[in-house]
Amino acid sequence: MIKSIFCEMAGIEYPIIQGAMAWIADSSLAAAVSNAGGLGIIAGANAPVDYIRDEIRKTKQLTDKPFGVNIMLLSDNAEEIAKMVCEEGVKVVTTGAGNPGKYVEMWKSHGIKVIPVVASVALAKRMERSGVDAVIAEGCESGGHVGELTTMTLVPQVVDAVSIPVIAAGGVGDGRGIAAAFMLGAVGVQVGTRFLVADECTVHENYKEKVIKAKDIDSVVTGRPTGHPVRVLRNKLTRQFQILEKEGAEVDKYEELGRGALPKAVKDGDINMGSIMAGQIAGLVCKKQNCKDMIKEMFTQADKTLEKVNSL
Ligand code: TUI
């Protein structure tokens, strides 16, 4: 079975982190992934600090295994969340959508393992200098907020540029993706989209069905002119975003259209006008499973894939 230094670093059995899906990755999913031997993550996203604190406490009730919290740095209360995770004794922090440099010293002094998501070599190097434990190199195949580079091109360049462990993210949905990530020099993977359809994932059933039905070309990137491009599954909402782009609309028009769109899909199951964040690998995700079976299946396939390659 694939093991790596990342397993030791995070105190986990399988070198897999669950992606921090905003509005979705709660105590139910995080605890299930951690209980299955991966690293479950609670998504801070734009949620109020007290909500995240409650989710942390609930997760502790549901698992005695390590889990983490993701801090989305565009959030207005990122600073408050950054302090709260220290008070709550969280073991691992991942970050997204920004540079967490100013918090690293505080987190390290509380014994927290710090693993920022990066979308470029430059940020990976800056993060290494600021003393983080590892980086997640996330390609633009992933769902949600994306950078410019693909996983295939980003991961090996980050691996060459830093000496700390690199976790690969973006487009990893099965054991072949895990094997490929290790081939690129990663010592772990982050998986989001596949966990959307996990039994323990509390996202609306309509969202799960949309992911399962998605084909290879069913995701698009919207909102480029806002400076925060987001990959989502195609629907009525994305067609309206595309019209705004054609018209060269002002940024506030995008904000108006996008306001509240994620909870609309996640909580209400509105798959027409809701924002269905998911990665390009959605086309490969075809069945609901519990997290334990999902992780086991992925790593069994990764082993077989690597054996096959070795025998060539
Ligand atoms: O953060 C994510 N994925 C996300 S965040 C999110 S919530 C949101 N909703 C609407 C608009 C924006 C955010 C949904 N999905 N992934 C990690 C990630 N981080 N991908 C790319 C980056 C990134 C991009 C630029 C990290 C740092 C960065 O530059 C920072 C700097 O200062 O250089």
mmCIF file of C-alpha atoms and ligand atoms in Angstrom:
data_model
loop_
_atom_site.group_PDB
_atom_site.id
_atom_site.type_symbol
_atom_site.label_atom_id
_atom_site.label_comp_id
_atom_site.label_asym_id
_atom_site.label_seq_id
_atom_site.Cartn_x
_atom_site.Cartn_y
_atom_site.Cartn_z
ATOM 1 C CA MET A 1 0.000 0.000 0.000
ATOM 2 C CA ILE A 2 1.294 3.470 -0.870
ATOM 3 C CA LYS A 3 2.674 5.267 2.173
ATOM 4 C CA SER A 4 4.734 8.415 2.256
ATOM 5 C CA ILE A 5 6.316 10.933 4.591
ATOM 6 C CA PHE A 6 3.055 12.823 4.401
ATOM 7 C CA CYS A 7 1.347 9.983 6.334
ATOM 8 C CA GLU A 8 3.813 10.444 9.191
ATOM 9 C CA MET A 9 3.543 14.228 9.061
ATOM 10 C CA ALA A 10 -0.252 14.212 9.326
ATOM 11 C CA GLY A 11 -0.629 11.039 11.421
ATOM 12 C CA ILE A 12 -2.783 9.327 8.787
ATOM 13 C CA GLU A 13 -2.900 5.916 7.080
ATOM 14 C CA TYR A 14 -3.473 6.930 3.431
ATOM 15 C CA PRO A 15 -1.741 9.984 1.897
ATOM 16 C CA ILE A 16 -4.970 11.719 0.925
ATOM 17 C CA ILE A 17 -6.471 15.051 1.966
ATOM 18 C CA GLN A 18 -10.134 15.773 1.411
ATOM 19 C CA GLY A 19 -10.658 19.011 -0.514
ATOM 20 C CA ALA A 20 -12.149 21.933 1.392
ATOM 21 C CA MET A 21 -15.379 22.373 -0.539
ATOM 22 C CA ALA A 22 -16.989 25.646 0.556
ATOM 23 C CA TRP A 23 -20.440 25.228 2.203
ATOM 24 C CA ILE A 24 -20.054 21.456 1.856
ATOM 25 C CA ALA A 25 -17.034 20.128 3.761
ATOM 26 C CA ASP A 26 -18.467 19.936 7.295
ATOM 27 C CA SER A 27 -17.935 17.739 10.354
ATOM 28 C CA SER A 28 -19.833 14.840 8.767
ATOM 29 C CA LEU A 29 -17.537 14.564 5.738
ATOM 30 C CA ALA A 30 -14.321 15.527 7.536
ATOM 31 C CA ALA A 31 -14.837 12.939 10.297
ATOM 32 C CA ALA A 32 -15.751 10.229 7.769
ATOM 33 C CA VAL A 33 -12.603 10.835 5.725
ATOM 34 C CA SER A 34 -10.427 10.884 8.846
ATOM 35 C CA ASN A 35 -12.081 7.720 10.199
ATOM 36 C CA ALA A 36 -11.347 6.084 6.822
ATOM 37 C CA GLY A 37 -7.626 6.844 7.231
ATOM 38 C CA GLY A 38 -7.359 10.059 5.193
ATOM 39 C CA LEU A 39 -7.156 13.652 6.371
ATOM 40 C CA GLY A 40 -10.623 15.158 6.660
ATOM 41 C CA ILE A 41 -10.909 18.908 6.266
ATOM 42 C CA ILE A 42 -13.562 21.344 7.478
ATOM 43 C CA ALA A 43 -14.014 24.195 5.006
ATOM 44 C CA GLY A 44 -13.985 27.577 6.710
ATOM 45 C CA ALA A 45 -15.024 29.346 3.486
ATOM 46 C CA ASN A 46 -17.102 32.458 4.310
ATOM 47 C CA ALA A 47 -18.778 30.903 7.349
ATOM 48 C CA PRO A 48 -19.052 32.697 10.718
ATOM 49 C CA VAL A 49 -16.296 31.887 13.213
ATOM 50 C CA ASP A 50 -18.704 30.311 15.726
ATOM 51 C CA TYR A 51 -20.117 27.971 13.078
ATOM 52 C CA ILE A 52 -16.605 26.715 12.252
ATOM 53 C CA ARG A 53 -15.766 26.362 15.939
ATOM 54 C CA ASP A 54 -18.886 24.190 16.390
ATOM 55 C CA GLU A 55 -17.935 22.063 13.387
ATOM 56 C CA ILE A 56 -14.465 21.532 14.875
ATOM 57 C CA ARG A 57 -16.005 20.422 18.179
ATOM 58 C CA LYS A 58 -18.490 18.139 16.393
ATOM 59 C CA THR A 59 -15.669 16.553 14.393
ATOM 60 C CA LYS A 60 -13.799 15.831 17.630
ATOM 61 C CA GLN A 61 -16.904 13.985 18.867
ATOM 62 C CA LEU A 62 -17.063 11.943 15.651
ATOM 63 C CA THR A 63 -13.406 10.944 15.326
ATOM 64 C CA ASP A 64 -10.279 10.583 17.403
ATOM 65 C CA LYS A 65 -8.147 10.768 14.244
ATOM 66 C CA PRO A 66 -6.373 13.918 12.982
ATOM 67 C CA PHE A 67 -8.346 16.343 10.835
ATOM 68 C CA GLY A 68 -7.773 19.863 9.533
ATOM 69 C CA VAL A 69 -9.449 23.183 8.866
ATOM 70 C CA ASN A 70 -9.157 25.136 5.622
ATOM 71 C CA ILE A 71 -9.029 28.908 5.797
ATOM 72 C CA MET A 72 -10.201 30.678 2.655
ATOM 73 C CA LEU A 73 -8.099 33.823 2.705
ATOM 74 C CA LEU A 74 -10.572 35.958 0.739
ATOM 75 C CA SER A 75 -13.003 35.600 3.642
ATOM 76 C CA ASP A 76 -13.638 38.771 5.674
ATOM 77 C CA ASN A 77 -13.054 36.875 8.910
ATOM 78 C CA ALA A 78 -9.933 34.934 7.839
ATOM 79 C CA GLU A 79 -7.912 36.569 10.620
ATOM 80 C CA GLU A 80 -10.429 35.620 13.320
ATOM 81 C CA ILE A 81 -10.586 32.026 12.036
ATOM 82 C CA ALA A 82 -6.786 31.922 11.934
ATOM 83 C CA LYS A 83 -6.712 32.728 15.675
ATOM 84 C CA MET A 84 -9.634 30.470 16.585
ATOM 85 C CA VAL A 85 -7.984 27.314 15.161
ATOM 86 C CA CYS A 86 -5.123 27.910 17.609
ATOM 87 C CA GLU A 87 -7.544 28.090 20.563
ATOM 88 C CA GLU A 88 -9.341 24.907 19.442
ATOM 89 C CA GLY A 89 -6.172 22.828 19.158
ATOM 90 C CA VAL A 90 -6.596 22.041 15.458
ATOM 91 C CA LYS A 91 -3.720 19.858 14.203
ATOM 92 C CA VAL A 92 -3.586 20.825 10.512
ATOM 93 C CA VAL A 93 -4.450 24.023 8.633
ATOM 94 C CA THR A 94 -4.738 24.266 4.875
ATOM 95 C CA THR A 95 -5.347 27.592 3.136
ATOM 96 C CA GLY A 96 -6.730 28.705 -0.209
ATOM 97 C CA ALA A 97 -7.155 31.715 -2.458
ATOM 98 C CA GLY A 98 -4.280 33.757 -1.083
ATOM 99 C CA ASN A 99 -0.961 34.039 0.740
ATOM 100 C CA PRO A 100 -1.184 32.972 4.427
ATOM 101 C CA GLY A 101 2.382 34.177 5.203
ATOM 102 C CA LYS A 102 1.398 36.518 8.041
ATOM 103 C CA TYR A 103 -0.233 33.692 10.059
ATOM 104 C CA VAL A 104 2.429 31.002 9.663
ATOM 105 C CA GLU A 105 4.472 31.919 12.751
ATOM 106 C CA MET A 106 1.373 31.956 14.986
ATOM 107 C CA TRP A 107 0.178 28.567 13.692
ATOM 108 C CA LYS A 108 3.634 26.997 14.014
ATOM 109 C CA SER A 109 3.938 28.257 17.612
ATOM 110 C CA HIS A 110 0.718 26.325 18.365
ATOM 111 C CA GLY A 111 2.153 23.131 16.881
ATOM 112 C CA ILE A 112 -0.127 23.263 13.833
ATOM 113 C CA LYS A 113 0.990 21.637 10.574
ATOM 114 C CA VAL A 114 0.560 24.307 7.903
ATOM 115 C CA ILE A 115 -0.179 23.257 4.315
ATOM 116 C CA PRO A 116 -1.161 26.106 1.954
ATOM 117 C CA VAL A 117 -2.659 25.548 -1.477
ATOM 118 C CA VAL A 118 -0.512 27.132 -4.170
ATOM 119 C CA ALA A 119 -1.150 27.584 -7.863
ATOM 120 C CA SER A 120 2.357 28.756 -8.832
ATOM 121 C CA VAL A 121 6.027 28.003 -8.221
ATOM 122 C CA ALA A 122 6.591 31.546 -6.934
ATOM 123 C CA LEU A 123 4.069 31.180 -4.114
ATOM 124 C CA ALA A 124 5.332 27.672 -3.283
ATOM 125 C CA LYS A 125 8.853 29.071 -2.803
ATOM 126 C CA ARG A 126 7.589 31.990 -0.714
ATOM 127 C CA MET A 127 5.619 29.556 1.440
ATOM 128 C CA GLU A 128 8.649 27.321 1.974
ATOM 129 C CA ARG A 129 10.665 30.358 3.110
ATOM 130 C CA SER A 130 7.933 31.306 5.583
ATOM 131 C CA GLY A 131 8.277 27.899 7.256
ATOM 132 C CA VAL A 132 5.230 25.880 6.157
ATOM 133 C CA ASP A 133 5.320 22.076 6.450
ATOM 134 C CA ALA A 134 4.158 21.142 2.936
ATOM 135 C CA VAL A 135 2.291 22.657 0.002
ATOM 136 C CA ILE A 136 -0.689 21.515 -2.010
ATOM 137 C CA ALA A 137 -0.017 22.249 -5.693
ATOM 138 C CA GLU A 138 -3.468 22.661 -7.209
ATOM 139 C CA GLY A 139 -4.003 22.585 -10.963
ATOM 140 C CA CYS A 140 -6.860 24.298 -12.753
ATOM 141 C CA GLU A 141 -8.688 20.986 -13.297
ATOM 142 C CA SER A 142 -10.005 21.411 -9.769
ATOM 143 C CA GLY A 143 -13.389 22.781 -8.831
ATOM 144 C CA GLY A 144 -13.918 26.208 -7.302
ATOM 145 C CA HIS A 145 -11.355 28.998 -7.437
ATOM 146 C CA VAL A 146 -8.598 28.070 -9.914
ATOM 147 C CA GLY A 147 -5.181 29.215 -11.037
ATOM 148 C CA GLU A 148 -3.782 29.018 -14.581
ATOM 149 C CA LEU A 149 -1.607 25.889 -14.682
ATOM 150 C CA THR A 150 -2.665 22.281 -15.037
ATOM 151 C CA THR A 151 -1.789 19.684 -12.399
ATOM 152 C CA MET A 152 0.483 17.866 -14.882
ATOM 153 C CA THR A 153 2.597 20.998 -15.411
ATOM 154 C CA LEU A 154 2.389 22.590 -11.940
ATOM 155 C CA VAL A 155 3.237 19.621 -9.717
ATOM 156 C CA PRO A 156 6.671 18.677 -11.139
ATOM 157 C CA GLN A 157 7.720 22.335 -11.308
ATOM 158 C CA VAL A 158 6.780 22.870 -7.659
ATOM 159 C CA VAL A 159 8.474 19.577 -6.689
ATOM 160 C CA ASP A 160 11.706 20.796 -8.304
ATOM 161 C CA ALA A 161 11.469 24.236 -6.724
ATOM 162 C CA VAL A 162 10.983 23.316 -3.051
ATOM 163 C CA SER A 163 12.399 20.794 -0.562
ATOM 164 C CA ILE A 164 9.219 20.363 1.481
ATOM 165 C CA PRO A 165 6.614 17.679 0.639
ATOM 166 C CA VAL A 166 4.226 18.459 -2.228
ATOM 167 C CA ILE A 167 0.640 17.208 -2.363
ATOM 168 C CA ALA A 168 -1.017 17.159 -5.817
ATOM 169 C CA ALA A 169 -4.540 18.461 -6.366
ATOM 170 C CA GLY A 170 -6.794 19.019 -9.349
ATOM 171 C CA GLY A 171 -8.128 16.216 -11.523
ATOM 172 C CA VAL A 172 -7.421 13.355 -9.112
ATOM 173 C CA GLY A 173 -10.475 11.129 -8.810
ATOM 174 C CA ASP A 174 -9.257 7.538 -8.755
ATOM 175 C CA GLY A 175 -6.216 5.326 -8.219
ATOM 176 C CA ARG A 176 -4.740 6.130 -11.624
ATOM 177 C CA GLY A 177 -4.755 9.807 -10.696
ATOM 178 C CA ILE A 178 -3.045 8.987 -7.399
ATOM 179 C CA ALA A 179 -0.384 6.911 -9.176
ATOM 180 C CA ALA A 180 0.160 9.728 -11.690
ATOM 181 C CA ALA A 181 0.524 12.283 -8.893
ATOM 182 C CA PHE A 182 3.246 10.162 -7.276
ATOM 183 C CA MET A 183 4.952 9.814 -10.672
ATOM 184 C CA LEU A 184 5.111 13.622 -10.808
ATOM 185 C CA GLY A 185 6.913 13.664 -7.468
ATOM 186 C CA ALA A 186 3.972 14.325 -5.126
ATOM 187 C CA VAL A 187 3.828 12.481 -1.792
ATOM 188 C CA GLY A 188 0.078 12.763 -1.434
ATOM 189 C CA VAL A 189 -3.097 13.889 -3.147
ATOM 190 C CA GLN A 190 -5.999 16.159 -2.384
ATOM 191 C CA VAL A 191 -9.354 14.941 -3.687
ATOM 192 C CA GLY A 192 -12.497 17.059 -3.681
ATOM 193 C CA THR A 193 -14.950 16.256 -6.463
ATOM 194 C CA ARG A 194 -15.167 12.521 -5.779
ATOM 195 C CA PHE A 195 -15.993 13.150 -2.125
ATOM 196 C CA LEU A 196 -19.004 15.246 -3.196
ATOM 197 C CA VAL A 197 -20.896 12.001 -3.803
ATOM 198 C CA ALA A 198 -19.762 10.264 -0.618
ATOM 199 C CA ASP A 199 -22.615 8.968 1.559
ATOM 200 C CA GLU A 200 -21.353 11.136 4.419
ATOM 201 C CA CYS A 201 -21.293 14.301 2.279
ATOM 202 C CA THR A 202 -24.280 16.430 3.259
ATOM 203 C CA VAL A 203 -24.561 18.362 -0.028
ATOM 204 C CA HIS A 204 -28.071 18.333 -1.600
ATOM 205 C CA GLU A 205 -28.970 15.151 -3.485
ATOM 206 C CA ASN A 206 -29.556 17.168 -6.715
ATOM 207 C CA TYR A 207 -25.925 18.359 -6.557
ATOM 208 C CA LYS A 208 -24.702 14.764 -6.198
ATOM 209 C CA GLU A 209 -26.829 13.649 -9.169
ATOM 210 C CA LYS A 210 -25.477 16.510 -11.290
ATOM 211 C CA VAL A 211 -21.892 15.410 -10.523
ATOM 212 C CA ILE A 212 -22.673 11.782 -11.299
ATOM 213 C CA LYS A 213 -24.323 12.706 -14.606
ATOM 214 C CA ALA A 214 -21.545 15.125 -15.635
ATOM 215 C CA LYS A 215 -19.514 14.259 -18.728
ATOM 216 C CA ASP A 216 -15.905 15.185 -19.503
ATOM 217 C CA ILE A 217 -16.687 18.620 -20.971
ATOM 218 C CA ASP A 218 -19.398 19.656 -18.537
ATOM 219 C CA SER A 219 -17.332 22.018 -16.377
ATOM 220 C CA VAL A 220 -16.495 25.601 -17.293
ATOM 221 C CA VAL A 221 -14.546 28.445 -15.708
ATOM 222 C CA THR A 222 -16.636 31.530 -15.024
ATOM 223 C CA GLY A 223 -15.828 34.939 -13.566
ATOM 224 C CA ARG A 224 -12.381 35.454 -15.135
ATOM 225 C CA PRO A 225 -12.884 39.237 -15.408
ATOM 226 C CA THR A 226 -13.446 39.436 -11.628
ATOM 227 C CA GLY A 227 -9.916 38.140 -10.959
ATOM 228 C CA HIS A 228 -11.409 35.140 -9.138
ATOM 229 C CA PRO A 229 -12.114 32.519 -11.800
ATOM 230 C CA VAL A 230 -14.226 29.629 -10.542
ATOM 231 C CA ARG A 231 -14.723 26.180 -12.116
ATOM 232 C CA VAL A 232 -18.323 24.959 -11.950
ATOM 233 C CA LEU A 233 -20.630 22.579 -13.794
ATOM 234 C CA ARG A 234 -22.490 24.085 -16.742
ATOM 235 C CA ASN A 235 -26.067 25.204 -16.179
ATOM 236 C CA LYS A 236 -28.368 28.185 -16.687
ATOM 237 C CA LEU A 237 -26.247 30.259 -14.295
ATOM 238 C CA THR A 238 -23.008 29.668 -16.228
ATOM 239 C CA ARG A 239 -24.748 30.588 -19.491
ATOM 240 C CA GLN A 240 -25.716 33.903 -17.897
ATOM 241 C CA PHE A 241 -22.121 34.435 -16.760
ATOM 242 C CA GLN A 242 -20.978 33.781 -20.328
ATOM 243 C CA ILE A 243 -23.393 36.432 -21.618
ATOM 244 C CA LEU A 244 -21.896 38.936 -19.146
ATOM 245 C CA GLU A 245 -18.427 38.072 -20.437
ATOM 246 C CA LYS A 246 -19.491 38.597 -24.075
ATOM 247 C CA GLU A 247 -21.049 41.937 -23.167
ATOM 248 C CA GLY A 248 -17.902 43.027 -21.320
ATOM 249 C CA ALA A 249 -20.028 43.702 -18.236
ATOM 250 C CA GLU A 250 -18.732 45.473 -15.126
ATOM 251 C CA VAL A 251 -17.465 43.340 -12.227
ATOM 252 C CA ASP A 252 -20.420 44.262 -9.989
ATOM 253 C CA LYS A 253 -22.770 42.517 -12.464
ATOM 254 C CA TYR A 254 -20.865 39.254 -11.882
ATOM 255 C CA GLU A 255 -21.059 39.782 -8.153
ATOM 256 C CA GLU A 256 -24.798 40.355 -8.359
ATOM 257 C CA LEU A 257 -25.350 37.176 -10.384
ATOM 258 C CA GLY A 258 -23.053 35.088 -8.188
ATOM 259 C CA ARG A 259 -24.347 36.316 -4.817
ATOM 260 C CA GLY A 260 -25.723 33.406 -2.784
ATOM 261 C CA ALA A 261 -25.409 31.043 -5.758
ATOM 262 C CA LEU A 262 -23.320 28.411 -3.946
ATOM 263 C CA PRO A 263 -25.734 27.799 -1.024
ATOM 264 C CA LYS A 264 -28.561 27.842 -3.567
ATOM 265 C CA ALA A 265 -27.063 24.703 -5.132
ATOM 266 C CA VAL A 266 -25.597 23.145 -1.979
ATOM 267 C CA LYS A 267 -28.536 23.629 0.412
ATOM 268 C CA ASP A 268 -31.625 24.190 -1.794
ATOM 269 C CA GLY A 269 -30.577 21.835 -4.603
ATOM 270 C CA ASP A 270 -31.180 24.519 -7.246
ATOM 271 C CA ILE A 271 -29.044 23.083 -10.026
ATOM 272 C CA ASN A 272 -30.236 25.638 -12.595
ATOM 273 C CA MET A 273 -29.342 28.936 -10.934
ATOM 274 C CA GLY A 274 -27.053 27.588 -8.207
ATOM 275 C CA SER A 275 -23.268 27.429 -8.455
ATOM 276 C CA ILE A 276 -22.233 23.770 -8.756
ATOM 277 C CA MET A 277 -18.518 23.874 -8.005
ATOM 278 C CA ALA A 278 -16.817 20.690 -9.217
ATOM 279 C CA GLY A 279 -13.639 19.709 -10.999
ATOM 280 C CA GLN A 280 -13.023 18.365 -14.501
ATOM 281 C CA ILE A 281 -12.812 14.843 -13.067
ATOM 282 C CA ALA A 282 -16.588 14.945 -12.390
ATOM 283 C CA GLY A 283 -16.982 13.018 -15.664
ATOM 284 C CA LEU A 284 -15.205 10.079 -14.036
ATOM 285 C CA VAL A 285 -17.241 10.115 -10.826
ATOM 286 C CA CYS A 286 -20.045 7.650 -11.359
ATOM 287 C CA LYS A 287 -21.127 6.105 -8.059
ATOM 288 C CA LYS A 288 -21.995 6.946 -4.491
ATOM 289 C CA GLN A 289 -19.984 5.159 -1.821
ATOM 290 C CA ASN A 290 -19.045 5.653 1.781
ATOM 291 C CA CYS A 291 -15.685 7.332 2.393
ATOM 292 C CA LYS A 292 -14.089 4.139 3.646
ATOM 293 C CA ASP A 293 -14.893 2.173 0.478
ATOM 294 C CA MET A 294 -14.002 5.143 -1.700
ATOM 295 C CA ILE A 295 -10.534 5.581 -0.211
ATOM 296 C CA LYS A 296 -9.836 1.859 -0.123
ATOM 297 C CA GLU A 297 -10.859 1.477 -3.766
ATOM 298 C CA MET A 298 -8.722 4.426 -4.859
ATOM 299 C CA PHE A 299 -5.572 3.176 -3.126
ATOM 300 C CA THR A 300 -6.045 -0.439 -4.236
ATOM 301 C CA GLN A 301 -6.280 0.836 -7.811
ATOM 302 C CA ALA A 302 -3.217 3.067 -7.294
ATOM 303 C CA ASP A 303 -1.181 0.048 -6.157
ATOM 304 C CA LYS A 304 -2.322 -2.031 -9.149
ATOM 305 C CA THR A 305 -1.559 0.836 -11.522
ATOM 306 C CA LEU A 306 1.962 1.252 -10.184
ATOM 307 C CA GLU A 307 2.577 -2.515 -10.325
ATOM 308 C CA LYS A 308 1.441 -2.527 -13.949
ATOM 309 C CA VAL A 309 3.766 0.335 -14.810
ATOM 310 C CA ASN A 310 6.653 -1.370 -13.001
ATOM 311 C CA SER A 311 6.153 -4.512 -15.051
ATOM 312 C CA LEU A 312 6.465 -2.678 -18.369
HETATM 313 O O1 TUI B 1 -9.256 28.281 -2.858
HETATM 314 C C1 TUI B 1 -9.445 27.366 -3.615
HETATM 315 N N1 TUI B 1 -10.648 27.025 -4.091
HETATM 316 C C2 TUI B 1 -11.815 27.693 -3.768
HETATM 317 S S1 TUI B 1 -11.957 28.998 -2.722
HETATM 318 C C3 TUI B 1 -13.573 29.061 -3.028
HETATM 319 S S2 TUI B 1 -14.611 30.268 -2.318
HETATM 320 C C4 TUI B 1 -14.579 31.452 -3.543
HETATM 321 N N2 TUI B 1 -15.730 31.682 -4.148
HETATM 322 C C5 TUI B 1 -15.779 32.621 -5.106
HETATM 323 C C6 TUI B 1 -14.653 33.315 -5.480
HETATM 324 C C7 TUI B 1 -13.479 33.036 -4.906
HETATM 325 C C8 TUI B 1 -13.416 32.080 -3.907
HETATM 326 C C9 TUI B 1 -13.955 28.109 -3.883
HETATM 327 N N3 TUI B 1 -12.942 27.345 -4.287
HETATM 328 N N4 TUI B 1 -8.416 26.595 -4.040
HETATM 329 C C10 TUI B 1 -7.091 26.869 -3.638
HETATM 330 C C11 TUI B 1 -6.472 27.831 -4.543
HETATM 331 N N5 TUI B 1 -5.741 28.821 -4.152
HETATM 332 N N6 TUI B 1 -6.536 27.823 -5.882
HETATM 333 C C12 TUI B 1 -5.824 28.868 -6.324
HETATM 334 C C13 TUI B 1 -5.315 29.493 -5.220
HETATM 335 C C14 TUI B 1 -4.476 30.649 -5.134
HETATM 336 C C15 TUI B 1 -4.549 31.634 -6.110
HETATM 337 C C16 TUI B 1 -3.752 32.755 -6.009
HETATM 338 C C17 TUI B 1 -3.621 30.805 -4.054
HETATM 339 C C18 TUI B 1 -2.846 31.928 -3.947
HETATM 340 C C19 TUI B 1 -2.918 32.885 -4.932
HETATM 341 O O2 TUI B 1 -2.155 33.989 -4.918
HETATM 342 C C20 TUI B 1 -1.762 34.534 -3.701
HETATM 343 C C21 TUI B 1 -0.624 35.480 -3.867
HETATM 344 O O3 TUI B 1 -0.645 36.477 -3.132
HETATM 345 O O4 TUI B 1 0.239 35.206 -4.702
#
